Amino acid sequence: MRALFAALSGGIFGAGLLLSGMTDTTKVQGWLDVFGNWDPTLAFVLGGAIVPMAITWRLAARRQTSWLGTPLPAQPNPKLDRSLIAGSVLFGAGWALAGLCPGPAIASLSFGGWGGVVFLLAMLAGMLVAPALRRPLDRPARAGAKMDIRAITPTYAVSPQIALEDLPAIKAAGYTTLINNRPDGEIPPHLHHAQMQAAAQALGLIYVQNPVIGGAMTDANIAAQGAAIAASTGPVFAYCASGNRSSVVWALSNAGKMPTDDLIGLPARFGYQLEGLRGQIDAMVKS
Amino acid sequence: MIPTEWLFGLAGGLMIGLAASLYLLVNGRIMGASGILGGLVDGTGRGTTAERVAFLAGCLIVPALIAWAIGGARTNITGNFAVIMAAGLLVGIGTRLANGCTSGHGVCGISRLSPRGIIATVCYLLAGGIVMATARHLWGLI
């Protein structure tokens, strides 16, 4: 059923791309050629697509799930990261050079000749290498800044080990609860639980100690993380050595509360590979 | 008199909006071509493979049938394969880094007044305009 409607939507999308002229590279390049013989057709295409979609978002806002029962996508974290800007600039450059973006590249594949095939293959290669380029981009923007807030959702962020001096910035970023997911045994003494707790509470942060042993996460760990998140009045900031354990324990504590794809896909944006947990999450959802 | 191309653009745009609406209201997903395809390429879309493949198949087959019925369609793409390869790489890398392209950020993002979608669209339009001006009018490349 899902696939049937996906195919229908894809078909209408493809037909719309062809009819509108988006598969004609001269029209796309003409639209971008502001200093030459400018072609405004694409403004009609975008306008024609955005108006019905704006109405649809209004309709969707009244619902929790789609007609097939999938939770509707939440408004993404409004954070503007460097990947978004750099990626969009690169995409715009490529779009101008060939006059094709991903949708029309697929829709025109049957009649686009070798040029279209080569474009699609190059695009697939680009998509394959993109994750490797994302990691250096997502490192903190300020030179010398050690802290790296990785907002998995607007209300939950993870980070590698923080220093006591990072706490004011965490507080200033709006986080109200700090979760330490590292056992003391693996941390230098000046960053131990007691020191972190004192510094966090001095700033008015709620501090939760939930030590997770790498590879040996317990049900109690998962429950404690979930309880701390549920009890928090504001966004939660959790850290461990890399942010991986804080991501895993978050994903497991949210099993069934969010789509499994999101529980895996959101941490993946920061390089945390949770795909291996899919079976465990699905089993938790069923039980 | 409005040029017929603009009317075709508007009609095609409405169909794109309809397709995006259907994908959101029925399947509960954001219709972004680069995301649907990219999830298959880098493995982040495992578990939703059937839905993605079905969407892409529809997007490929329906225009193919229409093009056949009307006696062919043209992309008028450049014959310079070095430019095509560079462009494809840039589009592939860029849309995955930005988590979206014209459909995801442009259509679905702007219509929702999403700050990320709006910023992304401004960035790729500006970059596209600058590259077009440089590559066409300064270098005569395209």
PDB file of C-alpha atoms in Angstrom, chain A residues 26-46 95, chain B residues 3 5-6 125 128-129 132-133 136-137:
ATOM      1  CA  THR A  26      18.013  25.194 -21.109  1.00  0.00           C
ATOM      2  CA  LYS A  27      14.995  26.335 -19.064  1.00  0.00           C
ATOM      3  CA  VAL A  28      16.777  25.717 -15.755  1.00  0.00           C
ATOM      4  CA  GLN A  29      19.949  27.431 -16.928  1.00  0.00           C
ATOM      5  CA  GLY A  30      17.835  30.249 -18.370  1.00  0.00           C
ATOM      6  CA  TRP A  31      16.271  30.763 -14.936  1.00  0.00           C
ATOM      7  CA  LEU A  32      19.688  30.983 -13.278  1.00  0.00           C
ATOM      8  CA  ASP A  33      21.064  33.207 -16.024  1.00  0.00           C
ATOM      9  CA  VAL A  34      20.022  36.456 -14.398  1.00  0.00           C
ATOM     10  CA  PHE A  35      22.666  38.417 -16.289  1.00  0.00           C
ATOM     11  CA  GLY A  36      21.779  36.945 -19.653  1.00  0.00           C
ATOM     12  CA  ASN A  37      18.493  36.052 -21.325  1.00  0.00           C
ATOM     13  CA  TRP A  38      16.574  35.416 -18.104  1.00  0.00           C
ATOM     14  CA  ASP A  39      13.727  32.887 -18.258  1.00  0.00           C
ATOM     15  CA  PRO A  40      11.202  33.255 -15.404  1.00  0.00           C
ATOM     16  CA  THR A  41       9.388  29.943 -16.039  1.00  0.00           C
ATOM     17  CA  LEU A  42      10.841  28.305 -12.928  1.00  0.00           C
ATOM     18  CA  ALA A  43       9.257  30.927 -10.713  1.00  0.00           C
ATOM     19  CA  PHE A  44       5.870  29.635 -11.932  1.00  0.00           C
ATOM     20  CA  VAL A  45       6.947  26.038 -11.298  1.00  0.00           C
ATOM     21  CA  LEU A  46       8.114  26.765  -7.746  1.00  0.00           C
ATOM     22  CA  TRP A  95      22.685  22.661 -10.836  1.00  0.00           C
TER      23      TRP A  95
ATOM     24  CA  PRO B   3       3.614  32.773 -22.666  1.00  0.00           C
ATOM     25  CA  GLU B   5       5.669  28.039 -21.255  1.00  0.00           C
ATOM     26  CA  TRP B   6       4.766  29.871 -18.071  1.00  0.00           C
ATOM     27  CA  LEU B 125      19.881  29.986  -6.071  1.00  0.00           C
ATOM     28  CA  GLY B 128      23.634  28.864  -9.174  1.00  0.00           C
ATOM     29  CA  GLY B 129      23.278  32.430 -10.405  1.00  0.00           C
ATOM     30  CA  MET B 132      25.967  30.607 -14.313  1.00  0.00           C
ATOM     31  CA  ALA B 133      27.205  34.161 -14.723  1.00  0.00           C
ATOM     32  CA  ARG B 136      28.608  31.229 -19.201  1.00  0.00           C
ATOM     33  CA  HIS B 137      29.494  34.891 -19.528  1.00  0.00           C
TER      34      HIS B 137
END
